[in-house]
Tab-separated table of C-alpha atoms and ligand atoms in Angstrom:
chain	number	residue	atom	x	y	z
A	1	MET	CA	-104.077	-50.229	-32.210
A	2	THR	CA	-104.338	-48.012	-29.179
A	3	ALA	CA	-104.582	-44.671	-29.887
A	4	HIS	CA	-101.901	-42.800	-27.734
A	5	SER	CA	-103.349	-39.197	-29.466
A	6	ASN	CA	-102.840	-37.626	-25.694
A	7	SER	CA	-99.391	-38.946	-25.193
A	8	GLN	CA	-97.968	-37.904	-28.815
A	9	ARG	CA	-98.688	-34.112	-28.293
A	10	LEU	CA	-97.375	-33.552	-24.626
A	11	PHE	CA	-94.186	-35.400	-25.901
A	12	GLU	CA	-94.009	-32.860	-28.532
A	13	GLU	CA	-95.333	-29.960	-26.187
A	14	ALA	CA	-92.524	-31.046	-24.293
A	15	GLN	CA	-89.329	-31.079	-26.439
A	16	ASN	CA	-89.848	-27.522	-26.559
A	17	TYR	CA	-88.801	-26.985	-23.296
A	18	ILE	CA	-86.864	-30.102	-22.589
A	19	PRO	CA	-83.924	-32.365	-23.533
A	20	GLY	CA	-85.385	-34.731	-25.900
A	21	GLY	CA	-88.044	-34.197	-23.760
A	22	VAL	CA	-87.572	-35.821	-20.846
A	23	ASN	CA	-85.340	-35.798	-17.747
A	24	SER	CA	-84.054	-39.286	-17.656
A	25	PRO	CA	-82.510	-40.665	-21.220
A	26	VAL	CA	-83.890	-44.081	-21.542
A	27	ARG	CA	-87.628	-43.005	-20.683
A	28	ALA	CA	-87.630	-41.342	-24.677
A	29	PHE	CA	-88.009	-45.267	-25.579
A	30	LYS	CA	-85.557	-44.191	-28.787
A	31	ALA	CA	-83.468	-47.902	-27.957
A	32	VAL	CA	-86.993	-49.108	-28.944
A	33	GLY	CA	-88.561	-46.364	-31.436
A	34	GLY	CA	-91.901	-44.941	-31.544
A	35	ASN	CA	-92.939	-42.264	-29.227
A	36	PRO	CA	-92.832	-42.543	-24.859
A	37	LEU	CA	-96.682	-42.792	-22.899
A	38	PHE	CA	-96.926	-39.916	-20.859
A	39	ILE	CA	-98.543	-42.515	-17.336
A	40	LYS	CA	-101.259	-40.551	-15.301
A	41	SER	CA	-101.032	-43.098	-12.755
A	42	ALA	CA	-100.561	-46.581	-11.394
A	43	LYS	CA	-102.816	-48.388	-8.662
A	44	GLY	CA	-100.900	-51.857	-7.834
A	45	ALA	CA	-99.327	-53.787	-11.200
A	46	TYR	CA	-101.309	-51.348	-14.171
A	47	ILE	CA	-99.157	-48.247	-14.665
A	48	THR	CA	-102.953	-45.616	-17.682
A	49	ASP	CA	-101.063	-43.610	-19.947
A	50	GLN	CA	-102.823	-39.650	-20.387
A	51	ASP	CA	-104.963	-41.665	-23.091
A	52	ASP	CA	-106.254	-43.963	-20.314
A	53	ASN	CA	-104.736	-47.123	-21.730
A	54	ALA	CA	-104.333	-50.014	-18.927
A	55	TYR	CA	-101.187	-51.945	-19.065
A	56	ILE	CA	-99.846	-54.730	-17.024
A	57	GLU	CA	-95.754	-53.494	-15.912
A	58	LEU	CA	-92.919	-54.510	-15.479
A	59	ILE	CA	-91.012	-51.752	-14.640
A	60	ASN	CA	-91.821	-50.912	-11.178
A	61	SER	CA	-90.117	-46.936	-11.614
A	62	TRP	CA	-87.044	-49.825	-12.874
A	63	GLY	CA	-86.644	-50.679	-9.414
A	64	PRO	CA	-88.204	-49.128	-5.543
A	65	MET	CA	-92.476	-50.359	-6.612
A	66	ILE	CA	-90.841	-54.055	-5.725
A	67	LEU	CA	-94.501	-53.326	-3.795
A	68	GLY	CA	-97.094	-52.699	-6.557
A	69	HIS	CA	-97.718	-48.977	-7.491
A	70	GLY	CA	-100.354	-47.180	-4.649
A	71	ASN	CA	-99.229	-48.946	-1.668
A	72	THR	CA	-101.261	-47.634	0.779
A	73	HIS	CA	-99.300	-47.808	4.092
A	74	ILE	CA	-96.597	-46.005	2.386
A	75	GLN	CA	-99.358	-43.041	1.225
A	76	ALA	CA	-100.051	-43.158	4.325
A	77	ALA	CA	-96.779	-42.320	5.904
A	78	VAL	CA	-96.159	-40.186	3.384
A	79	ALA	CA	-99.204	-37.483	4.737
A	80	LYS	CA	-98.677	-38.084	8.170
A	81	ALA	CA	-95.298	-36.918	7.422
A	82	ILE	CA	-96.304	-33.722	4.701
A	83	GLU	CA	-98.072	-32.675	8.130
A	84	ASP	CA	-95.581	-31.401	9.902
A	85	SER	CA	-93.465	-29.831	7.234
A	86	LEU	CA	-91.550	-30.818	3.786
A	87	SER	CA	-88.482	-30.183	5.217
A	88	PHE	CA	-86.711	-28.365	7.836
A	89	GLY	CA	-82.401	-29.333	6.930
A	90	ALA	CA	-81.884	-30.362	10.900
A	91	PRO	CA	-81.844	-34.431	12.176
A	92	THR	CA	-85.338	-36.035	12.788
A	93	ALA	CA	-86.567	-38.986	14.786
A	94	ILE	CA	-87.150	-41.271	11.568
A	95	GLU	CA	-83.733	-40.825	10.415
A	96	VAL	CA	-82.126	-42.720	13.298
A	97	GLU	CA	-84.392	-44.928	12.835
A	98	MET	CA	-83.881	-45.902	9.556
A	99	ALA	CA	-80.193	-45.651	9.377
A	100	LYS	CA	-81.148	-48.338	12.314
A	101	MET	CA	-83.357	-50.391	9.687
A	102	ILE	CA	-81.131	-50.435	7.517
A	103	CYS	CA	-78.323	-51.284	9.502
A	104	GLY	CA	-80.013	-54.446	10.591
A	105	MET	CA	-81.526	-55.538	7.416
A	106	VAL	CA	-77.808	-55.291	6.050
A	107	PRO	CA	-75.094	-57.020	7.883
A	108	SER	CA	-72.411	-55.942	6.496
A	109	ILE	CA	-73.728	-52.454	6.735
A	110	GLU	CA	-72.924	-50.826	10.448
A	111	LYS	CA	-73.225	-46.934	9.757
A	112	VAL	CA	-74.567	-45.379	7.389
A	113	ARG	CA	-74.837	-42.008	5.929
A	114	MET	CA	-78.449	-41.113	3.627
A	115	VAL	CA	-78.061	-38.802	-0.296
A	116	ASN	CA	-80.995	-38.003	-2.617
A	117	SER	CA	-80.467	-40.790	-5.693
A	118	GLY	CA	-78.335	-43.785	-6.372
A	119	THR	CA	-75.952	-41.694	-8.915
A	120	GLU	CA	-74.856	-40.036	-5.292
A	121	ALA	CA	-73.963	-42.745	-3.106
A	122	THR	CA	-72.092	-43.818	-6.027
A	123	MET	CA	-70.188	-40.481	-6.065
A	124	SER	CA	-69.760	-40.226	-3.163
A	125	ALA	CA	-68.402	-43.571	-1.854
A	126	ILE	CA	-65.733	-43.665	-4.954
A	127	ARG	CA	-64.934	-40.385	-3.067
A	128	LEU	CA	-64.617	-42.090	0.515
A	129	ALA	CA	-62.897	-45.237	-0.952
A	130	ARG	CA	-60.159	-43.089	-1.604
A	131	GLY	CA	-60.476	-40.198	1.304
A	132	PHE	CA	-60.176	-44.046	2.967
A	133	THR	CA	-56.321	-45.722	1.569
A	134	GLY	CA	-55.180	-42.526	-0.208
A	135	ARG	CA	-54.964	-43.976	-3.436
A	136	ASP	CA	-57.086	-42.541	-6.910
A	137	LYS	CA	-57.697	-45.110	-9.268
A	138	ILE	CA	-60.802	-47.875	-9.679
A	139	ILE	CA	-62.126	-50.365	-11.236
A	140	LYS	CA	-65.330	-50.962	-12.637
A	141	PHE	CA	-66.971	-53.400	-15.228
A	142	GLU	CA	-67.963	-53.353	-19.071
A	143	GLY	CA	-71.237	-53.820	-18.964
A	144	CYS	CA	-71.739	-51.877	-15.018
A	145	TYR	CA	-74.039	-48.655	-14.620
A	146	HIS	CA	-73.507	-46.759	-11.444
A	147	GLY	CA	-75.432	-43.112	-12.088
A	148	HIS	CA	-73.878	-41.004	-14.292
A	149	GLY	CA	-71.053	-40.080	-12.607
A	150	ASP	CA	-68.321	-38.495	-13.830
A	151	SER	CA	-65.918	-41.559	-12.503
A	152	PHE	CA	-68.586	-43.777	-13.661
A	153	LEU	CA	-69.065	-43.146	-17.484
A	154	ILE	CA	-66.511	-44.697	-19.321
A	155	ALA	CA	-65.925	-46.487	-22.436
A	156	ALA	CA	-66.662	-50.935	-22.102
A	157	GLY	CA	-64.405	-52.002	-24.246
A	158	SER	CA	-61.247	-49.807	-24.027
A	159	GLY	CA	-58.643	-52.497	-22.992
A	160	ALA	CA	-58.968	-53.740	-19.444
A	161	ILE	CA	-55.117	-52.521	-19.278
A	162	THR	CA	-54.876	-49.130	-21.506
A	163	LEU	CA	-56.064	-46.186	-20.109
A	164	GLY	CA	-60.136	-45.001	-19.259
A	165	GLN	CA	-61.375	-42.689	-22.179
A	166	PRO	CA	-64.227	-40.657	-21.151
A	167	ASP	CA	-67.634	-42.440	-22.893
A	168	SER	CA	-69.185	-39.031	-22.649
A	169	PRO	CA	-68.072	-35.725	-23.893
A	170	GLY	CA	-68.081	-33.136	-20.931
A	171	VAL	CA	-66.049	-36.123	-18.586
A	172	THR	CA	-62.635	-34.982	-18.842
A	173	GLN	CA	-59.137	-37.067	-19.189
A	174	GLY	CA	-58.121	-36.492	-15.879
A	175	VAL	CA	-61.006	-38.444	-14.434
A	176	ALA	CA	-61.838	-41.269	-17.295
A	177	ARG	CA	-57.564	-42.057	-16.121
A	178	ASP	CA	-58.230	-43.245	-12.918
A	179	THR	CA	-60.583	-45.011	-14.638
A	180	LEU	CA	-59.654	-48.570	-15.048
A	181	THR	CA	-62.383	-51.438	-16.689
A	182	ALA	CA	-62.245	-55.016	-16.765
A	183	PRO	CA	-65.208	-57.526	-18.012
A	184	TYR	CA	-67.779	-58.908	-16.247
A	185	ASN	CA	-67.444	-62.278	-14.176
A	186	ASN	CA	-63.402	-61.997	-15.388
A	187	LEU	CA	-61.093	-62.338	-12.054
A	188	ASP	CA	-58.206	-62.785	-14.335
A	189	SER	CA	-58.392	-59.195	-15.828
A	190	VAL	CA	-58.881	-57.847	-12.520
A	191	HIS	CA	-55.941	-59.204	-10.999
A	192	GLU	CA	-53.506	-57.814	-13.693
A	193	ILE	CA	-55.215	-54.452	-13.183
A	194	VAL	CA	-54.117	-54.761	-10.076
A	195	LYS	CA	-50.930	-56.026	-10.724
A	196	ALA	CA	-50.019	-53.415	-13.347
A	197	ASN	CA	-51.091	-50.429	-11.339
A	198	ASP	CA	-49.514	-51.527	-7.663
A	199	GLY	CA	-51.027	-49.455	-4.861
A	200	GLN	CA	-52.547	-47.670	-6.358
A	201	ILE	CA	-56.758	-49.089	-7.417
A	202	ALA	CA	-58.552	-47.039	-4.300
A	203	ALA	CA	-61.669	-49.341	-3.852
A	204	ILE	CA	-63.239	-52.063	-6.723
A	205	ILE	CA	-66.837	-50.775	-7.440
A	206	VAL	CA	-69.529	-53.940	-9.169
A	207	GLU	CA	-72.800	-54.727	-9.407
A	208	PRO	CA	-72.994	-57.626	-7.905
A	209	VAL	CA	-75.371	-58.694	-9.896
A	210	ALA	CA	-75.586	-57.087	-12.615
A	211	GLY	CA	-78.481	-54.984	-14.111
A	212	ASN	CA	-77.615	-52.938	-16.141
A	213	MET	CA	-76.747	-54.990	-19.465
A	214	GLY	CA	-80.062	-57.243	-18.511
A	215	CYS	CA	-79.342	-58.985	-15.582
A	216	VAL	CA	-76.158	-60.599	-15.688
A	217	LEU	CA	-75.186	-62.438	-12.782
A	218	PRO	CA	-71.895	-63.930	-11.527
A	219	ALA	CA	-70.310	-66.319	-12.442
A	220	GLU	CA	-69.281	-69.623	-9.083
A	221	GLY	CA	-66.481	-67.086	-7.315
A	222	PHE	CA	-66.442	-64.283	-9.446
A	223	LEU	CA	-67.887	-61.963	-5.821
A	224	GLU	CA	-65.533	-64.369	-3.636
A	225	GLY	CA	-61.712	-63.944	-5.771
A	226	LEU	CA	-63.164	-59.910	-5.638
A	227	ARG	CA	-63.061	-60.352	-1.837
A	228	SER	CA	-59.662	-61.681	-1.250
A	229	LEU	CA	-58.493	-59.767	-3.715
A	230	CYS	CA	-59.688	-56.466	-2.042
A	231	ASP	CA	-58.484	-57.850	1.710
A	232	GLU	CA	-54.879	-58.688	0.438
A	233	GLU	CA	-54.298	-56.040	-0.900
A	234	GLY	CA	-55.987	-53.594	1.434
A	235	ILE	CA	-58.682	-51.677	-1.518
A	236	VAL	CA	-62.253	-51.192	-0.248
A	237	LEU	CA	-64.876	-53.448	-1.938
A	238	ILE	CA	-67.905	-51.753	-3.288
A	239	PHE	CA	-70.711	-53.703	-3.614
A	240	ASP	CA	-73.556	-50.951	-5.892
A	241	GLU	CA	-76.754	-52.241	-4.542
A	242	VAL	CA	-78.531	-49.275	-6.286
A	243	MET	CA	-80.408	-52.234	-7.744
A	244	THR	CA	-80.335	-55.456	-6.397
A	245	GLY	CA	-80.673	-53.642	-2.437
A	246	PHE	CA	-84.158	-54.898	-1.075
A	247	ARG	CA	-84.602	-56.651	-4.298
A	248	LEU	CA	-82.863	-60.180	-4.003
A	249	SER	CA	-83.208	-60.034	-0.999
A	250	LYS	CA	-83.617	-57.836	2.559
A	251	ALA	CA	-79.864	-58.220	2.668
A	252	GLY	CA	-79.515	-58.167	-0.576
A	253	ALA	CA	-77.018	-59.770	-2.942
A	254	GLN	CA	-75.159	-60.096	-0.699
A	255	GLY	CA	-77.796	-61.322	1.739
A	256	VAL	CA	-78.208	-64.744	-1.068
A	257	PHE	CA	-74.069	-64.721	-2.415
A	258	ASN	CA	-73.067	-64.095	1.685
A	259	VAL	CA	-70.235	-62.076	0.829
A	260	GLN	CA	-70.077	-58.580	2.353
A	261	ALA	CA	-68.773	-56.027	1.294
A	262	ASP	CA	-66.973	-53.195	2.932
A	263	ILE	CA	-68.987	-50.522	1.222
A	264	THR	CA	-73.195	-50.727	0.298
A	265	THR	CA	-74.634	-48.076	-2.093
A	266	LEU	CA	-79.015	-48.252	-2.259
A	267	GLY	CA	-81.210	-46.622	-3.752
A	268	LYS	CA	-84.125	-47.084	-5.793
A	269	ILE	CA	-86.519	-49.572	-3.202
A	270	ILE	CA	-85.195	-47.512	-0.673
A	271	GLY	CA	-87.104	-44.412	-0.553
A	272	GLY	CA	-90.370	-46.378	-1.500
A	273	GLY	CA	-90.896	-44.155	-4.646
A	274	MET	CA	-88.594	-41.357	-3.189
A	275	PRO	CA	-85.717	-39.305	-4.248
A	276	VAL	CA	-83.779	-41.815	-1.852
A	277	GLY	CA	-79.913	-43.752	-2.046
A	278	ALA	CA	-77.099	-44.295	0.481
A	279	TYR	CA	-74.036	-45.558	1.620
A	280	GLY	CA	-72.877	-47.823	4.402
A	281	GLY	CA	-70.635	-50.638	5.584
A	282	LYS	CA	-67.753	-50.868	8.093
A	283	LYS	CA	-67.037	-48.036	11.315
A	284	GLU	CA	-64.349	-47.883	10.703
A	285	ILE	CA	-64.253	-46.552	6.862
A	286	MET	CA	-67.518	-44.989	6.574
A	287	ASP	CA	-65.801	-42.612	9.861
A	288	TYR	CA	-63.951	-40.551	6.753
A	289	VAL	CA	-66.809	-38.822	6.785
A	290	SER	CA	-67.696	-35.215	8.019
A	291	PRO	CA	-67.716	-34.359	10.736
A	292	GLN	CA	-66.483	-36.994	11.872
A	293	GLY	CA	-63.744	-36.967	8.767
A	294	PRO	CA	-62.503	-35.678	6.788
A	295	VAL	CA	-64.040	-36.808	3.830
A	296	TYR	CA	-66.758	-34.118	2.697
A	297	GLN	CA	-69.975	-34.962	0.934
A	298	ALA	CA	-73.294	-33.003	2.369
A	299	GLY	CA	-77.008	-32.159	0.497
A	300	THR	CA	-79.494	-30.037	1.995
A	301	LEU	CA	-82.299	-32.326	1.442
A	302	SER	CA	-80.277	-35.607	2.257
A	303	GLY	CA	-82.583	-37.494	4.589
A	304	ASN	CA	-85.451	-35.358	4.270
A	305	PRO	CA	-88.472	-36.515	6.840
A	306	VAL	CA	-90.960	-36.517	3.576
A	307	ALA	CA	-88.938	-38.597	1.406
A	308	MET	CA	-87.999	-41.420	4.884
A	309	ALA	CA	-91.201	-41.614	5.728
A	310	ALA	CA	-91.961	-43.344	2.496
A	311	GLY	CA	-88.408	-44.933	2.315
A	312	LEU	CA	-88.807	-46.060	6.448
A	313	SER	CA	-92.289	-48.049	5.338
A	314	MET	CA	-91.205	-49.790	2.213
A	315	LEU	CA	-87.965	-50.943	4.802
A	316	THR	CA	-90.767	-52.344	7.480
A	317	GLN	CA	-92.968	-53.573	5.900
A	318	ILE	CA	-90.493	-55.800	3.363
A	319	ASN	CA	-88.709	-56.624	6.848
A	320	GLU	CA	-92.221	-58.149	8.122
A	321	ASP	CA	-92.788	-60.283	5.092
A	322	GLU	CA	-91.244	-63.514	5.291
A	323	THR	CA	-92.749	-64.853	2.693
A	324	LEU	CA	-91.556	-61.422	-0.224
A	325	TYR	CA	-89.054	-63.069	-1.297
A	326	ALA	CA	-90.119	-66.603	-1.612
A	327	ASP	CA	-93.377	-65.413	-3.407
A	328	LEU	CA	-91.654	-63.199	-5.981
A	329	SER	CA	-89.426	-65.607	-7.199
A	330	LYS	CA	-91.737	-67.576	-7.671
A	331	ALA	CA	-94.017	-65.577	-9.366
A	332	THR	CA	-91.455	-64.072	-11.667
A	333	GLU	CA	-90.554	-68.168	-11.878
A	334	ALA	CA	-93.905	-68.701	-14.221
A	335	LEU	CA	-93.255	-66.019	-16.658
A	336	GLU	CA	-89.912	-67.639	-17.088
A	337	GLU	CA	-90.897	-71.085	-17.578
A	338	GLY	CA	-93.968	-69.240	-19.384
A	339	PHE	CA	-91.271	-67.244	-22.121
A	340	GLN	CA	-90.035	-70.583	-22.670
A	341	ALA	CA	-92.863	-72.537	-23.426
A	342	ASN	CA	-93.266	-70.151	-26.284
A	343	LEU	CA	-89.834	-69.575	-27.026
A	344	ASP	CA	-89.554	-73.354	-27.584
A	345	GLU	CA	-92.753	-73.272	-29.719
A	346	LEU	CA	-91.818	-70.946	-32.232
A	347	GLY	CA	-88.487	-72.398	-32.213
A	348	LEU	CA	-86.638	-68.685	-31.772
A	349	GLY	CA	-82.810	-68.780	-30.225
A	350	TYR	CA	-82.518	-66.508	-26.620
A	351	THR	CA	-81.245	-66.556	-23.406
A	352	MET	CA	-82.785	-65.604	-20.064
A	353	ASN	CA	-81.538	-64.784	-17.231
A	354	ARG	CA	-83.466	-64.921	-13.642
A	355	ILE	CA	-82.241	-65.015	-9.836
A	356	GLY	CA	-85.530	-63.862	-7.413
A	357	SER	CA	-87.111	-61.523	-9.424
A	358	MET	CA	-85.418	-60.407	-11.962
A	359	ILE	CA	-85.349	-61.753	-15.333
A	360	SER	CA	-83.663	-60.841	-18.973
A	361	LEU	CA	-84.810	-62.468	-21.987
A	362	PHE	CA	-82.277	-62.051	-24.619
A	363	PHE	CA	-82.602	-62.324	-27.936
A	364	THR	CA	-79.467	-64.404	-28.666
A	365	GLU	CA	-78.368	-68.284	-28.628
A	366	GLU	CA	-74.721	-67.132	-26.881
A	367	HIS	CA	-74.601	-67.741	-22.825
A	368	VAL	CA	-75.286	-64.125	-21.502
A	369	VAL	CA	-72.198	-63.455	-18.200
A	370	ASP	CA	-70.839	-59.448	-19.760
A	371	PHE	CA	-70.885	-56.929	-22.075
A	372	ASP	CA	-69.960	-58.157	-24.975
A	373	THR	CA	-72.361	-61.633	-24.355
A	374	ALA	CA	-74.436	-58.990	-23.698
A	375	LYS	CA	-73.989	-56.977	-26.925
A	376	THR	CA	-75.223	-60.872	-29.245
A	377	SER	CA	-78.653	-59.624	-29.039
A	378	ASN	CA	-80.566	-58.941	-31.683
A	379	ILE	CA	-81.780	-55.317	-30.938
A	380	GLU	CA	-83.466	-54.871	-33.750
A	381	LEU	CA	-86.365	-57.798	-32.608
A	382	PHE	CA	-85.953	-56.430	-29.161
A	383	GLY	CA	-87.580	-53.218	-30.654
A	384	LYS	CA	-89.955	-54.952	-32.142
A	385	TYR	CA	-90.277	-57.653	-29.705
A	386	PHE	CA	-91.119	-54.335	-26.855
A	387	ARG	CA	-93.674	-52.709	-29.217
A	388	GLU	CA	-95.704	-56.299	-29.511
A	389	MET	CA	-95.855	-56.581	-25.958
A	390	LEU	CA	-97.171	-53.199	-25.450
A	391	ASN	CA	-100.069	-53.793	-28.148
A	392	ASN	CA	-101.267	-56.716	-26.140
A	393	GLY	CA	-101.324	-54.665	-22.984
A	394	VAL	CA	-96.876	-55.357	-21.061
A	395	TYR	CA	-95.174	-52.475	-20.615
A	396	LEU	CA	-91.208	-53.283	-20.574
A	397	ALA	CA	-88.159	-51.244	-20.371
A	398	PRO	CA	-87.601	-49.549	-23.151
A	399	SER	CA	-84.549	-51.489	-23.750
A	400	GLN	CA	-83.123	-54.448	-24.262
A	401	TYR	CA	-80.534	-54.462	-21.809
A	402	GLU	CA	-82.690	-54.161	-18.636
A	403	SER	CA	-84.014	-56.337	-16.386
A	404	LEU	CA	-87.991	-56.817	-15.877
A	405	PHE	CA	-88.961	-56.347	-12.522
A	406	ILE	CA	-91.194	-58.639	-11.238
A	407	SER	CA	-93.542	-57.094	-8.252
A	408	LYS	CA	-96.082	-59.002	-5.879
A	409	SER	CA	-98.210	-57.107	-7.657
A	410	ILE	CA	-97.337	-59.799	-10.325
A	411	THR	CA	-100.979	-62.229	-9.634
A	412	THR	CA	-101.047	-66.027	-10.979
A	413	ASP	CA	-103.891	-63.891	-12.797
A	414	ALA	CA	-101.537	-61.218	-14.456
A	415	VAL	CA	-98.759	-63.524	-15.202
A	416	GLY	CA	-101.054	-64.945	-17.311
A	417	LYS	CA	-102.282	-62.168	-18.798
A	418	ILE	CA	-97.936	-61.140	-19.094
A	419	VAL	CA	-96.520	-64.771	-21.244
A	420	GLU	CA	-100.325	-64.550	-23.196
A	421	ALA	CA	-99.644	-60.803	-24.561
A	422	ASN	CA	-95.434	-63.032	-24.560
A	423	ARG	CA	-96.929	-65.643	-26.574
A	424	ILE	CA	-98.615	-63.720	-28.886
A	425	ALA	CA	-95.515	-60.382	-29.416
A	426	LEU	CA	-93.199	-63.539	-30.347
A	427	LYS	CA	-95.176	-65.027	-33.351
A	428	ALA	CA	-96.101	-62.221	-34.300
A	429	ILE	CA	-92.032	-61.227	-34.434
A	430	HIS	CA	-91.165	-64.123	-35.915
A	431	TYR	CA	-93.652	-64.132	-38.447
A	432	ASN	CA	-91.673	-60.855	-39.565
A	433	THR	CA	-88.869	-62.019	-39.278
A	434	LYS	CA	-89.375	-64.423	-41.947
A	435	SER	CA	-91.057	-62.697	-44.578
B	501	PLP	C1	-79.943	-46.686	-11.081
B	501	PLP	C2	-78.682	-47.478	-10.521
B	501	PLP	C3	-77.995	-46.516	-10.363
B	501	PLP	C4	-78.067	-44.477	-10.330
B	501	PLP	O1	-79.423	-44.480	-9.502
B	501	PLP	P1	-80.231	-42.840	-9.865
B	501	PLP	O2	-80.499	-42.871	-8.867
B	501	PLP	O3	-81.043	-42.752	-11.127
B	501	PLP	O4	-79.325	-41.609	-9.645
B	501	PLP	C5	-76.604	-46.414	-9.518
B	501	PLP	N1	-75.652	-48.409	-10.064
B	501	PLP	C6	-77.184	-48.924	-10.299
B	501	PLP	C7	-76.279	-50.457	-9.912
B	501	PLP	C8	-78.694	-48.924	-10.933
B	501	PLP	O5	-79.085	-49.754	-11.396
């Protein structure tokens, strides 16, 4: 066992001043048991905690650090930007460059507005869709996460056509009523909802590859079906690519599946580790945004020059790296094959979903295609697995319902170490399960 006394002490102190001791709930390790590690630094594939334990990490700050930690180009760009002051609240040249870069990389984005987080991007995108269509209701999918905006915190399983119920206290019934939910990958259900709410649906928002119920791929024809339904009904199709944007290809999931969104929301990788989000899409829709159009959306620190410097460096490196996505895919595939060999050797039931550098190991034998099937996973077993992996030097996302992210720093050597940790961890939980 490794020592965690500094993290322990910090967590106890943190709980006196910060709700739950953390600034974002999933960091608290509640889903896996134990206390969170307080992180001091990171470089490449490794993260170091306050007790100087080093771990290979597969979270990448929940996605952004696709090039690995401590990228020297991004760090240099930030250091240079800081010399000119940290914020102006006035237009800057780098915002133009950043917007041009995004429009160049994601074909469906003709104009883009920068914000400060993925949550802000999705909140703004649905306001825009409502303003553009003059309709109130939106459809989201069970198990898809779109940040913590009121409209998105609606319970799964409340029945596709029945009225949504608030998933969180503080979300009003009025807001909940306007959010309708359908099971992921279920086109028929979406058609039914649209029919029952004729002419009232402003937008359908979807993670084109879901990453927030674990990694769940779109079934064949699902995204295409949403696209044609939206075309027929004048509904705005929003792809929430906060996770998949610049992760699955330069053009995100859209670039992989060749289905274009009307509005795309971005976050995570786009800021290179700084708090950045963006939403963009068709000119005719984006021109509804203030001050060009009537839909109000603003931000004191939006397009912040230091954040833009980090983001632009990140996107430039991605754009110029011709083998990045093939390399990431290859490393992740090696991981998948290693895990599979370990699992099969022990005869453990599992499902593994992967696309590119997103991968989830579910402790269930069911095909995981939506939230209901994801929930068949053995959460207790995952918690044990998480703790064993940590003991063996690998830091996973502390929840079964997360995708792992592979960064460019995960080399063949790191893959070997992760697979070996996985073998030891699986053996440990296997024996525990039997005893
Ligand atoms: C992380 C995430 C968000 C929220 O982004 P924040 O920057 O955490 O507000 C929204 N949508 C998806 C798909 C995400 O993965």
